[in-house]
Amino acid sequence: EGGPVFPGKMWKEMEGITQTRLKRIEKIAQKFSEYITFGKNYVVITKRLSRELFLQSENNCKQSTSEYHSNDNKVIIEELLNEAFQHFARIINEVGDSLTVLLESLDDAFLTKTNEFIKSERNLTVAYRKSYTHASNEYDTLLKSSLSPKTKDFKSKDAKVVGCLKKMEIARFDYVHHLNNGKEYQLVAATLASWFSYLAYFKQCQD
């Protein structure tokens, strides 16, 4: 199992470690997806609140000019209230716009790239495993054939076996290198990109 050079048990252990790493990253990506979805829903509600404040301000303005034209104090109070509604609505609307930019940035900087990475890693794992398995089976078959009593041209067979062994060793090296290649760096890179997205968001809110 797994060819003469690398025991099948060790393959399974390395593949298990790799899959655990990918699942760890995938779980974080799923939570990020939920975060972005809830954030977008919050933006929708924020925009609705902003629009309602503007509408109420306009309605109050119409009432103040028609009902309270004889009372200067009431007019002043209504005007102050309208101005407060409009100012509050603008602030809420700007918060919604800034949050939209943040969520889009997080989607691109973390979620999209992380999901692409996970898909690519799994496809590469399958490809490397398939390549090694094919080379290993080819080597086993050719080796058994060369050791058969019916074999006549030993020199030619030995050359083919050596060539096939080299091919299998290269495939094995590529597969092992892929499995040993730590996956956390992708999560670190995506996290740092997300940090910068938040820094830009807070700076925009501060401005």
CSV table of C-alpha atoms in Angstrom, one decimal:
chain,number,residue,atom,x,y,z
A,1,GLU,CA,0.0,0.0,0.0
A,2,GLY,CA,1.4,3.4,-1.0
A,3,GLY,CA,4.4,2.0,-3.0
A,4,PRO,CA,7.6,0.5,-1.7
A,5,VAL,CA,9.2,3.9,-0.7
A,6,PHE,CA,6.5,5.5,1.4
A,7,PRO,CA,4.2,3.5,3.7
A,8,GLY,CA,0.4,3.9,3.2
A,9,LYS,CA,-0.1,4.6,7.0
A,10,MET,CA,2.3,7.7,6.8
A,11,TRP,CA,0.4,8.9,3.7
A,12,LYS,CA,-2.9,8.8,5.6
A,13,GLU,CA,-1.4,10.7,8.6
A,14,MET,CA,0.0,13.4,6.4
A,15,GLU,CA,-3.2,13.7,4.4
A,16,GLY,CA,-5.2,13.9,7.7
A,17,ILE,CA,-3.0,16.7,9.0
A,18,THR,CA,-3.4,18.6,5.7
A,19,GLN,CA,-7.2,18.2,5.7
A,20,THR,CA,-7.4,19.3,9.3
A,21,ARG,CA,-5.6,22.5,8.4
A,22,LEU,CA,-7.9,23.2,5.5
A,23,LYS,CA,-11.0,22.5,7.6
A,24,ARG,CA,-9.7,24.9,10.2
A,25,ILE,CA,-9.4,27.6,7.6
A,26,GLU,CA,-12.7,26.7,6.0
A,27,LYS,CA,-14.5,27.0,9.4
A,28,ILE,CA,-13.2,30.5,9.9
A,29,ALA,CA,-14.2,31.4,6.3
A,30,GLN,CA,-17.7,30.1,7.0
A,31,LYS,CA,-18.0,32.4,10.1
A,32,PHE,CA,-16.7,35.3,8.0
A,33,SER,CA,-19.4,34.6,5.5
A,34,GLU,CA,-22.0,34.8,8.2
A,35,TYR,CA,-20.5,38.0,9.5
A,36,ILE,CA,-20.6,39.6,6.1
A,37,THR,CA,-24.2,38.5,5.5
A,38,PHE,CA,-25.4,39.9,8.9
A,39,GLY,CA,-23.4,43.1,8.2
A,40,LYS,CA,-25.2,43.5,4.8
A,41,ASN,CA,-28.6,43.1,6.5
A,42,TYR,CA,-27.6,45.7,9.1
A,43,VAL,CA,-26.7,48.1,6.2
A,44,VAL,CA,-30.2,47.6,4.7
A,45,ILE,CA,-31.8,48.4,8.1
A,46,THR,CA,-29.5,51.4,8.5
A,47,LYS,CA,-30.5,52.8,5.1
A,48,ARG,CA,-34.2,52.3,6.0
A,49,LEU,CA,-33.8,54.2,9.3
A,50,SER,CA,-32.0,57.0,7.5
A,51,ARG,CA,-34.7,57.3,4.9
A,52,GLU,CA,-37.4,57.3,7.5
A,53,LEU,CA,-35.7,60.1,9.5
A,54,PHE,CA,-35.5,62.2,6.3
A,55,LEU,CA,-39.2,61.6,5.6
A,56,GLN,CA,-40.3,62.5,9.1
A,57,SER,CA,-38.2,65.6,8.9
A,58,GLU,CA,-39.9,66.7,5.6
A,59,ASN,CA,-43.3,66.0,7.1
A,60,ASN,CA,-42.5,68.0,10.3
A,61,CYS,CA,-41.3,70.8,8.1
A,62,LYS,CA,-44.6,70.9,6.2
A,63,GLN,CA,-46.6,70.8,9.5
A,64,SER,CA,-44.5,73.5,11.1
A,65,THR,CA,-45.2,76.0,8.2
A,66,SER,CA,-48.9,75.3,8.1
A,67,GLU,CA,-49.9,74.7,11.7
A,68,TYR,CA,-47.4,76.7,13.8
A,69,HIS,CA,-47.0,79.8,11.7
A,70,SER,CA,-48.6,81.9,14.4
A,71,ASN,CA,-46.4,80.5,17.2
A,72,ASP,CA,-42.7,81.4,16.7
A,73,ASN,CA,-41.5,79.2,19.6
A,74,LYS,CA,-43.2,76.1,18.2
A,75,VAL,CA,-41.8,76.9,14.8
A,76,ILE,CA,-38.3,77.1,16.2
A,77,ILE,CA,-38.6,73.8,18.1
A,78,GLU,CA,-39.9,72.1,15.0
A,79,GLU,CA,-37.1,73.5,12.9
A,80,LEU,CA,-34.5,72.3,15.4
A,81,LEU,CA,-36.1,68.9,15.5
A,82,ASN,CA,-36.1,68.7,11.7
A,83,GLU,CA,-32.5,69.8,11.6
A,84,ALA,CA,-31.6,67.1,14.2
A,85,PHE,CA,-33.4,64.4,12.2
A,86,GLN,CA,-31.7,65.4,9.0
A,87,HIS,CA,-28.2,65.5,10.7
A,88,PHE,CA,-28.8,62.1,12.3
A,89,ALA,CA,-30.1,60.6,9.1
A,90,ARG,CA,-26.9,61.8,7.3
A,91,ILE,CA,-24.7,60.3,9.9
A,92,ILE,CA,-26.5,56.9,9.8
A,93,ASN,CA,-26.4,57.0,6.0
A,94,GLU,CA,-22.6,57.6,6.0
A,95,VAL,CA,-22.2,54.8,8.5
A,96,GLY,CA,-24.1,52.5,6.2
A,97,ASP,CA,-21.9,53.5,3.2
A,98,SER,CA,-18.7,53.0,5.2
A,99,LEU,CA,-19.8,49.6,6.4
A,100,THR,CA,-20.7,48.6,2.8
A,101,VAL,CA,-17.1,49.4,1.7
A,102,LEU,CA,-15.7,47.5,4.7
A,103,LEU,CA,-17.9,44.4,4.0
A,104,GLU,CA,-16.9,44.4,0.3
A,105,SER,CA,-13.3,44.7,1.2
A,106,LEU,CA,-13.5,41.8,3.7
A,107,ASP,CA,-15.3,39.7,1.1
A,108,ASP,CA,-12.5,40.3,-1.3
A,109,ALA,CA,-9.5,40.3,1.1
A,110,PHE,CA,-10.5,37.3,3.2
A,111,LEU,CA,-13.5,35.3,2.0
A,112,THR,CA,-13.1,35.1,-1.7
A,113,LYS,CA,-9.3,34.5,-1.6
A,114,THR,CA,-9.6,32.0,1.2
A,115,ASN,CA,-12.3,30.0,-0.5
A,116,GLU,CA,-10.3,30.0,-3.8
A,117,PHE,CA,-7.2,28.8,-1.8
A,118,ILE,CA,-9.1,25.9,-0.2
A,119,LYS,CA,-10.5,24.8,-3.5
A,120,SER,CA,-7.1,25.0,-5.2
A,121,GLU,CA,-5.4,23.1,-2.3
A,122,ARG,CA,-7.9,20.3,-2.5
A,123,ASN,CA,-7.6,20.0,-6.3
A,124,LEU,CA,-3.8,20.0,-6.1
A,125,THR,CA,-4.0,17.3,-3.4
A,126,VAL,CA,-6.1,15.1,-5.6
A,127,ALA,CA,-3.8,15.8,-8.6
A,128,TYR,CA,-0.6,15.0,-6.8
A,129,ARG,CA,-2.0,11.9,-5.2
A,130,LYS,CA,-3.3,10.7,-8.6
A,131,SER,CA,0.1,11.4,-10.2
A,132,TYR,CA,2.0,9.5,-7.5
A,133,THR,CA,-0.4,6.6,-7.4
A,134,HIS,CA,-0.1,6.2,-11.2
A,135,ALA,CA,3.7,6.3,-11.1
A,136,SER,CA,3.8,3.9,-8.2
A,137,ASN,CA,1.5,1.4,-9.9
A,138,GLU,CA,3.5,1.7,-13.1
A,139,TYR,CA,6.7,1.0,-11.1
A,140,ASP,CA,5.3,-2.0,-9.3
A,141,THR,CA,4.0,-3.5,-12.5
A,142,LEU,CA,7.3,-3.0,-14.4
A,143,LEU,CA,9.4,-4.3,-11.5
A,144,LYS,CA,7.4,-7.5,-11.3
A,145,SER,CA,7.7,-7.9,-15.0
A,146,SER,CA,11.5,-7.4,-14.9
A,147,LEU,CA,11.8,-10.1,-12.2
A,148,SER,CA,9.8,-12.6,-14.1
A,149,PRO,CA,11.7,-15.7,-15.2
A,150,LYS,CA,10.3,-15.1,-18.7
A,151,THR,CA,12.1,-11.8,-19.0
A,152,LYS,CA,14.9,-12.0,-21.6
A,153,ASP,CA,16.2,-8.5,-22.1
A,154,PHE,CA,17.2,-7.8,-18.5
A,155,LYS,CA,19.3,-4.7,-19.4
A,156,SER,CA,16.5,-3.0,-21.3
A,157,LYS,CA,14.1,-3.9,-18.5
A,158,ASP,CA,16.4,-2.6,-15.8
A,159,ALA,CA,16.8,0.7,-17.6
A,160,LYS,CA,13.0,1.1,-17.8
A,161,VAL,CA,12.6,0.2,-14.1
A,162,VAL,CA,15.2,2.8,-13.1
A,163,GLY,CA,13.5,5.4,-15.3
A,164,CYS,CA,10.1,4.5,-13.8
A,165,LEU,CA,11.6,4.6,-10.3
A,166,LYS,CA,12.9,8.2,-10.9
A,167,LYS,CA,9.5,9.2,-12.2
A,168,MET,CA,7.8,7.8,-9.1
A,169,GLU,CA,10.3,9.5,-6.8
A,170,ILE,CA,9.7,12.8,-8.4
A,171,ALA,CA,5.9,12.3,-8.0
A,172,ARG,CA,6.4,11.3,-4.4
A,173,PHE,CA,8.6,14.3,-3.7
A,174,ASP,CA,6.0,16.7,-5.2
A,175,TYR,CA,3.2,15.1,-3.2
A,176,VAL,CA,5.1,15.1,0.1
A,177,HIS,CA,6.2,18.7,-0.5
A,178,HIS,CA,2.6,19.6,-1.1
A,179,LEU,CA,1.4,17.9,2.1
A,180,ASN,CA,4.2,19.3,4.2
A,181,ASN,CA,3.6,22.8,3.0
A,182,GLY,CA,2.0,24.7,5.9
A,183,LYS,CA,-1.4,26.1,5.1
A,184,GLU,CA,-1.7,28.6,7.9
A,185,TYR,CA,0.2,31.3,6.0
A,186,GLN,CA,-2.8,31.8,3.8
A,187,LEU,CA,-4.9,32.5,6.8
A,188,VAL,CA,-2.3,34.9,8.2
A,189,ALA,CA,-2.2,36.8,4.9
A,190,ALA,CA,-6.0,37.1,4.7
A,191,THR,CA,-6.2,38.2,8.4
A,192,LEU,CA,-3.6,40.9,7.8
A,193,ALA,CA,-5.5,42.1,4.8
A,194,SER,CA,-8.7,42.2,6.9
A,195,TRP,CA,-6.9,44.3,9.5
A,196,PHE,CA,-6.1,46.9,7.0
A,197,SER,CA,-9.7,46.9,5.8
A,198,TYR,CA,-10.8,47.7,9.4
A,199,LEU,CA,-8.2,50.4,9.8
A,200,ALA,CA,-9.4,52.1,6.7
A,201,TYR,CA,-13.0,51.8,7.9
A,202,PHE,CA,-12.3,53.3,11.3
A,203,LYS,CA,-10.2,56.1,9.7
A,204,GLN,CA,-13.1,56.9,7.4
A,205,CYS,CA,-15.5,57.0,10.3
A,206,GLN,CA,-13.2,59.2,12.2
A,207,ASP,CA,-12.9,61.6,9.3
